[in-house]
XYZ file of C-alpha atoms in Angstrom:
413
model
C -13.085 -1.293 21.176
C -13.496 1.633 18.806
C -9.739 1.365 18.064
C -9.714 -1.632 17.559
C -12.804 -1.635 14.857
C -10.778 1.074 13.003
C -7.480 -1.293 12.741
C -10.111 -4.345 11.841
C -11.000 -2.068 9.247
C -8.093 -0.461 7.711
C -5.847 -3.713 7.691
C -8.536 -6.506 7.041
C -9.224 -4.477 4.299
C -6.589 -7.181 2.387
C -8.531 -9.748 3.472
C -10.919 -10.478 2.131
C -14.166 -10.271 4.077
C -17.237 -10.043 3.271
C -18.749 -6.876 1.561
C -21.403 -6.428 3.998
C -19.089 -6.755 6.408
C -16.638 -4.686 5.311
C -19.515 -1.683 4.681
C -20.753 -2.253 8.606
C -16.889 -2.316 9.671
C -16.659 0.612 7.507
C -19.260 2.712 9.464
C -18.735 1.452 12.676
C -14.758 2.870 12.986
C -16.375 6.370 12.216
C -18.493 6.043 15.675
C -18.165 5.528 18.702
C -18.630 1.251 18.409
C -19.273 0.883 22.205
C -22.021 3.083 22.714
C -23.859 3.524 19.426
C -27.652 2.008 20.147
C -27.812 -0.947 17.366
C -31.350 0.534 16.405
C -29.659 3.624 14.534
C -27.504 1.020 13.041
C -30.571 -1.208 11.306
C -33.336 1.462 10.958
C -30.933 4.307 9.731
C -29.912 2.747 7.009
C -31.435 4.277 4.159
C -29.576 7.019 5.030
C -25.850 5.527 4.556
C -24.804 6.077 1.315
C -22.327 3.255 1.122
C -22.223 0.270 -1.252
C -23.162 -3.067 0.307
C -24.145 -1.650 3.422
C -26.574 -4.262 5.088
C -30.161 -3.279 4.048
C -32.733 -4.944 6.478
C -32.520 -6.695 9.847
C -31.472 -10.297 8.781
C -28.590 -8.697 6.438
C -26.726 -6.576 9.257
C -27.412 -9.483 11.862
C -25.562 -11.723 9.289
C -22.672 -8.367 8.746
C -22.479 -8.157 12.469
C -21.260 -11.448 12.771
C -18.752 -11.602 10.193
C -17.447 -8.117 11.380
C -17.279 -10.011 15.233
C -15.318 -12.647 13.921
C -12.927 -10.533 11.864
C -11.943 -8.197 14.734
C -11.441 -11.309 16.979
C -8.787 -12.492 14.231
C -7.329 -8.983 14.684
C -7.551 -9.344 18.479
C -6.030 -12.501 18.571
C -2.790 -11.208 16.461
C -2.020 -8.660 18.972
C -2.453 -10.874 21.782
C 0.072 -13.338 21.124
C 2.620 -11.268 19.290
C 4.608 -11.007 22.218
C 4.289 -14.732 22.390
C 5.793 -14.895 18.807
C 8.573 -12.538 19.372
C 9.992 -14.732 22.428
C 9.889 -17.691 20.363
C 11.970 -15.824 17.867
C 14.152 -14.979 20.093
C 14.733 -18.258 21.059
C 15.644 -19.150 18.227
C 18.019 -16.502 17.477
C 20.146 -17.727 20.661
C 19.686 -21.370 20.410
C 19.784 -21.175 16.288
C 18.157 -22.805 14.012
C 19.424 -25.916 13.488
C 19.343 -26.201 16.830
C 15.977 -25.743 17.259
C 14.370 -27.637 14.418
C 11.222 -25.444 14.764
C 8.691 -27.168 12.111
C 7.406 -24.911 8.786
C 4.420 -23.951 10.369
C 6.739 -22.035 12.756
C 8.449 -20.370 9.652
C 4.376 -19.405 8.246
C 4.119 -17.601 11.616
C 6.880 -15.604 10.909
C 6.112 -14.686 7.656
C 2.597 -13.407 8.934
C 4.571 -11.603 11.750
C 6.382 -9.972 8.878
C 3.684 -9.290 7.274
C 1.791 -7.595 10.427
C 4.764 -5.160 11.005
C 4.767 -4.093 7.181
C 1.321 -3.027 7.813
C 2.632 -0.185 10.497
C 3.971 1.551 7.917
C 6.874 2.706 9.719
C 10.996 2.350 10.228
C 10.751 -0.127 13.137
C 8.249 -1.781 11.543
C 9.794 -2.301 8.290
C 13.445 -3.535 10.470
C 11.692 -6.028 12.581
C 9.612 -7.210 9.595
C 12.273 -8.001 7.426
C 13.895 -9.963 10.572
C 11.189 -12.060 10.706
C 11.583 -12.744 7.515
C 14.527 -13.934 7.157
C 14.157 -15.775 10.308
C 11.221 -17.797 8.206
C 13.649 -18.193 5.056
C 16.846 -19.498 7.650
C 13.823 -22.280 8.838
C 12.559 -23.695 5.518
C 16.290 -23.914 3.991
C 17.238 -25.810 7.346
C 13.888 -27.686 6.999
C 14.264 -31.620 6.576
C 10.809 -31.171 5.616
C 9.617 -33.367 2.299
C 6.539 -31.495 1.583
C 8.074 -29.396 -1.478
C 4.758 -27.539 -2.248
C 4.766 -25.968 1.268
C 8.521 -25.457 1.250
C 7.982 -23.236 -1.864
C 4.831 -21.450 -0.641
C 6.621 -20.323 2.483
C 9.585 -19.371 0.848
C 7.907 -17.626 -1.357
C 6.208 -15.457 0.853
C 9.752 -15.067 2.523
C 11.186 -13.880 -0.765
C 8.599 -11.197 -1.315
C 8.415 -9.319 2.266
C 11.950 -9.749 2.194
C 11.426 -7.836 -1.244
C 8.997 -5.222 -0.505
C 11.199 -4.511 2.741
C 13.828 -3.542 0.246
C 12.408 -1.101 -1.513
C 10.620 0.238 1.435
C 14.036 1.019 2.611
C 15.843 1.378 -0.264
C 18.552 -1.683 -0.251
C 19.825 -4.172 -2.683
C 17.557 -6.838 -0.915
C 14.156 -4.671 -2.987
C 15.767 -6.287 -6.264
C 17.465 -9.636 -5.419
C 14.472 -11.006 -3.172
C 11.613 -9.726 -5.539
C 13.972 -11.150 -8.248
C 13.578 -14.291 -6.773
C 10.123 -13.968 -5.651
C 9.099 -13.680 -9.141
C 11.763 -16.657 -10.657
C 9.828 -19.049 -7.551
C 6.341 -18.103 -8.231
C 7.056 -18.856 -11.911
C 8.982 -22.270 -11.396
C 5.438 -23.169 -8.921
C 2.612 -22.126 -11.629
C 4.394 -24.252 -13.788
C 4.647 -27.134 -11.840
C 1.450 -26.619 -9.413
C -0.790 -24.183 -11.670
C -2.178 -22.567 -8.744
C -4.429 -19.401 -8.569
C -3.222 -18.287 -5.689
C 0.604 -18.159 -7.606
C -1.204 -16.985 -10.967
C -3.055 -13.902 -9.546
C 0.212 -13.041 -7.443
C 2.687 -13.033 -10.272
C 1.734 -9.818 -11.762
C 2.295 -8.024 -8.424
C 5.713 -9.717 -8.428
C 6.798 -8.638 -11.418
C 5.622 -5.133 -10.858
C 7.397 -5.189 -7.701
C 10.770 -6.614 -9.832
C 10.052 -3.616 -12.387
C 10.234 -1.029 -9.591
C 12.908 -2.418 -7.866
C 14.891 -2.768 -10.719
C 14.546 1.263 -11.516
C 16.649 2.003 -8.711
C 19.783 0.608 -10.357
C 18.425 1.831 -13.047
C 18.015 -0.357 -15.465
C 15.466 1.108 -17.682
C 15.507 -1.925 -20.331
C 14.879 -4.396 -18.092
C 12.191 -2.978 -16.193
C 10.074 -1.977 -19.389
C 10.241 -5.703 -19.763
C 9.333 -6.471 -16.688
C 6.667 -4.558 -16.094
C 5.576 -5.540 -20.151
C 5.094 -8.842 -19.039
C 3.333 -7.470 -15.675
C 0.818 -5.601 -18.380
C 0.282 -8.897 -19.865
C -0.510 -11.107 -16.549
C -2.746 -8.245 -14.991
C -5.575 -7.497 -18.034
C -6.678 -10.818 -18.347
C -6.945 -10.602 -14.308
C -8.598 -7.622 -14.009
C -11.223 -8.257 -16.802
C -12.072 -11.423 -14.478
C -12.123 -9.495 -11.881
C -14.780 -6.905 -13.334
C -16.833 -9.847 -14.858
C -17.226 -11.416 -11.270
C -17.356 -7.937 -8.904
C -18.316 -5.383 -11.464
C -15.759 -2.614 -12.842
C -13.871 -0.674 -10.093
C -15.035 -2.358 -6.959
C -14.157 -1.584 -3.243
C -14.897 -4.072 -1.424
C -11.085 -5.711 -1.831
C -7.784 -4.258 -1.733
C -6.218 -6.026 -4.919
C -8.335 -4.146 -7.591
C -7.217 -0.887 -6.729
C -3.495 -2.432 -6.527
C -3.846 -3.674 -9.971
C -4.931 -0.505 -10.922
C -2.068 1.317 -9.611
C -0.126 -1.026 -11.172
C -1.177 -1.005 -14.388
C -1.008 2.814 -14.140
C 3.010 2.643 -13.870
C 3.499 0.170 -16.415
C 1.096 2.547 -18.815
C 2.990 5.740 -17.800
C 6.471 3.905 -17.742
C 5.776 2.562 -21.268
C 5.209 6.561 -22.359
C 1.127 6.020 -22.807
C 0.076 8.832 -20.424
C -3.409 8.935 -21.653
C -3.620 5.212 -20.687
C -2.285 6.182 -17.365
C -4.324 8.867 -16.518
C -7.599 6.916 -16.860
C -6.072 3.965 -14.496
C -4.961 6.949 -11.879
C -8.228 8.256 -11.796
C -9.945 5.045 -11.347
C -7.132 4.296 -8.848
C -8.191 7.224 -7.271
C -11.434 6.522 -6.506
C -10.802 2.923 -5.854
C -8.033 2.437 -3.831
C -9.213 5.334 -0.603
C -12.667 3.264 -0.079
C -11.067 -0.155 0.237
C -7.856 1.110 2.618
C -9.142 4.251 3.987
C -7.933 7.873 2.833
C -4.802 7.678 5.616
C -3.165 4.830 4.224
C -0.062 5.675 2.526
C -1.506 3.463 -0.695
C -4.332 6.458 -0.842
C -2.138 8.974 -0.572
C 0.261 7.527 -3.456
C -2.934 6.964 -5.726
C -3.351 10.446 -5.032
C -0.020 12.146 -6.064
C -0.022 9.911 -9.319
C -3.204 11.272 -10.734
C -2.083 14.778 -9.613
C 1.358 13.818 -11.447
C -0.757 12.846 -14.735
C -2.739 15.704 -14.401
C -0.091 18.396 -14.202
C 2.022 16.761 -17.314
C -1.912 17.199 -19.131
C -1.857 20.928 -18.262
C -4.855 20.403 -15.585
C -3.772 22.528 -13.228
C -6.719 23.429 -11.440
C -7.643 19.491 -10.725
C -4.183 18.778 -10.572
C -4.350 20.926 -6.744
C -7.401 19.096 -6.385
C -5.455 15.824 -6.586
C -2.874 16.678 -4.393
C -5.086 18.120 -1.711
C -8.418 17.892 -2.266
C -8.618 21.784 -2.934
C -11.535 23.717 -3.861
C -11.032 25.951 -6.795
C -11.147 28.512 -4.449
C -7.777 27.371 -3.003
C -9.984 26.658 0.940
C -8.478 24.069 2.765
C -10.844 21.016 2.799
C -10.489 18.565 5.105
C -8.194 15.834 3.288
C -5.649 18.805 3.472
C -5.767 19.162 7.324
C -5.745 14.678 6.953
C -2.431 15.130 5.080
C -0.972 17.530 7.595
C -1.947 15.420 10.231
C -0.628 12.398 8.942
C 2.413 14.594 8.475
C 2.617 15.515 12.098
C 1.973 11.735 13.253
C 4.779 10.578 10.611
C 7.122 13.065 13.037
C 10.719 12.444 12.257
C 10.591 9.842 10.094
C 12.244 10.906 6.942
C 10.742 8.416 4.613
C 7.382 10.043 5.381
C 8.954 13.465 5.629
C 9.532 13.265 2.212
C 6.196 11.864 0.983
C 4.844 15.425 2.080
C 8.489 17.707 0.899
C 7.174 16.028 -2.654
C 3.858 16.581 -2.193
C 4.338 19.990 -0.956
C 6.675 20.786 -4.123
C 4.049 19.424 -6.862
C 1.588 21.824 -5.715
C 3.804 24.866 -5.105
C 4.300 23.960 -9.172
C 0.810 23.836 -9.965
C -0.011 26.736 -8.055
C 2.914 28.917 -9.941
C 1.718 27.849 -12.870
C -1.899 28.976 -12.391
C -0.228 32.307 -11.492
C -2.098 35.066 -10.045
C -0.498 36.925 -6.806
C -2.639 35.085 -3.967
C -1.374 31.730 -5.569
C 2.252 32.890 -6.213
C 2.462 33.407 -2.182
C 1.103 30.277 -1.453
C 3.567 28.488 -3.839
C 6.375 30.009 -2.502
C 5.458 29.070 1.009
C 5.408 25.662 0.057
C 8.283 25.388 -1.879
C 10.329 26.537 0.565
C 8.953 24.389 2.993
C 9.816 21.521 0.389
C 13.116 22.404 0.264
C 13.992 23.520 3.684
C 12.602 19.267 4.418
C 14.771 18.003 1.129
C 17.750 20.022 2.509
C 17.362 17.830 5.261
C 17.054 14.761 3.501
C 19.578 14.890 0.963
C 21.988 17.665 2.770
C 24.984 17.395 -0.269
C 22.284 18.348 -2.660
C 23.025 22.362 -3.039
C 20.895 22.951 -6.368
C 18.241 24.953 -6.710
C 14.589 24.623 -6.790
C 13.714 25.475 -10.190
C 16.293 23.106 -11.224
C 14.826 20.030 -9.867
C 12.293 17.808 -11.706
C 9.574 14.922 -10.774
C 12.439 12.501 -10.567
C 14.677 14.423 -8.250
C 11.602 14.098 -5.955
C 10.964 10.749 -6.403
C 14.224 9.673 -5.520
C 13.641 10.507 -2.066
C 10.875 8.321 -1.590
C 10.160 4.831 -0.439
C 9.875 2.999 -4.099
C 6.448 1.853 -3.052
C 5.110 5.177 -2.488
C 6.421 6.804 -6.069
């Protein structure tokens, strides 16, 4: 049960549940959810620091049951998964148009697509994308006269299709998010739906980043301009109705983090510094401090601190240092998340990158003690980008922050 409250947590995080909820769900995957006696959990709360966190009896009764019914959602995925993967298979032998499986079938997919995304991993990433394009195959074969739903499903189809892409670093990250962005467009001005509205701006972000991999610099500045354009008026919404920098959802820290490459791709580093630090704080508390999106927010205020000439809080960004260099525990976090990521060399180079940047910063502090450390973990960057990128014979000192980027997933840069 305990595992499963910290998966209810860490992936219903992007769905919206209720704060209270999400503060209960929050404490409860830190304990041990089968055992803990409910009194610690109602009187003990004036100790728990923690926004939203249910503050009298009738408030956590009311949290309790939202969290119930949100893990039973989560339950309820798992449990017929397998259920959905032999109906795709079905399909996949019988075919399509063959089949005639109706478009709720293709929404199923798309969520299954969805659900393996969240894994974070290889497999995850191949399977997702075959569901997706399982769900695009239906809807194009679809006789289907409901246009509006057509679009909608296809839509999602075009963006996990997208993301996928640049996860994995194919042509499919530009032409599906190209076309994820060209649909959602066409439907806000036909439909004028928020749903469409508040997702464009993560399209086009998505477009801009895909489209730096050709690269095609030009383009993506304009992309990401009109990105800039869609997300402020969001955002300022967004603080109006939830206050400035709130946790309780996953899409303010995203539009953070978004804005924060569009400010930093369009040369304004102050601009982008002040969005990474706020993406800093944001984005850990709504998707916990092991999710790869933490970890990113991470690097890109270390980034913006280095090129600012903070070195000392630019090791605390990477690592969560003290100034006295001790390991803390988000250091020992990375490492293990290192250790779980095994042989995976998308993730393996998440930490080579992460292990360079601070062997940088810690050379430029100089001093001996830090000049040993540095050298430790620049070799251990290199020995893991030797790996990586094995034609790649220069030398350390002449790589730069976009040598190292170009070894990571797009999402994670």
């Amino acid at each position: 049960m305990t595992d499963l409250l910290i998966r209810a947590h860490t992936i219903l995080a992007n769905a919206h549940p209720a704060p209270n909820a999400t503060a209960l769900l929050r404490v409860l995957s830190m304990l041990d959810g089968d055992s803990i006696p409910e009194e610690i959990l109602t009187k003990g709360t004036k100790k728990v620091g923690l926004q939203n966190y249910p503050s009298d009896k009738p408030a956590y009764f009311k949290a309790h049951n939202k969290s119930l019914n949100e893990v039973n959602r989560l339950w309820k995925v798992q449990r017929y998964q397998p259920q959905v993967s032999q109906l795709r298979s079905v399909l996949e032998k019988r075919g399509v148009e063959d089949g005639k499986p109706s478009l709720s079938i293709e929404a199923l997919f798309n969520e299954s697509s969805w659900t393996y995304q969240l894994y974070e991993t290889g497999y995850g990433f191949s399977v997702g994308d075959e569901y997706a394009v399982l769900a695009q195959r239906i809807v194009e074969d679809s006789d289907s006269e409901n246009d509006r739903l057509k679009g909608k499903i296809l839509a999602d189809s075009y963006r996990f299709q997208g993301i996928i892409g640049s996860y994995l670093d194919t042509p499919k990250g530009m032409s599906y998010t190209k076309q994820w962005v060209e649909l959602l467009v066409d439907r806000t001005q036909k439909y004028q739906l928020k749903e469409d509205i508040h997702t464009l701006p993560i399209a086009y972000n998505e477009y801009g980043r895909a489209l730096m991999r050709v690269p095609d610099k030009k383009e993506a500045l304009r992309s990401w301009g009109i990105a800039k354009s869609i997300i402020l008026p969001i955002l300022e919404d967004r603080e109006k109705k939830l206050g400035k920098d709130d946790t309780d959802t996953y899409e303010t820290g995203m539009i953070l983090t978004c804005m924060g490459h569009v400010r930093r791709a369009q040369g304004k580093m102050d601009e982008s510094f002040s969005l990474n630090q706020r993406a800093g704080k944001v984005v850990p508390v709504a998707t916990e401090e092991r999710s790869m999106a933490s970890l990113t927010a991470y690097y890109r205020l270390a980034v913006d601190e280095f090129d600012r000439d903070r070195f000392e809080r630019s090791s605390v960004g990477l690592y969560h240092r003290h100034l006295n260099r001790k390991l803390t525990s988000n250091r020992k976090l990375l490492e293990k998340i290192v250790t779980f990521i095994g042989e995976d060399q998308w993730f393996k180079s998440v930490a080579a990158r992460a292990d360079w940047k601070l062997g940088r910063t810690l050379m430029r502090e100089g001093g001996n003690d830090n000049e040993d450390e540095a050298q430790i973990l620049l070799e251990r960057a290199m020995r893991i980008r030797h790996e990586l990128v094995p034609d790649d014979d220069r030398k350390e000192e002449d790589l730069t922050d976009a040598d190292w980027d170009n070894i990571v997933f797009y999402l994670f840069r």
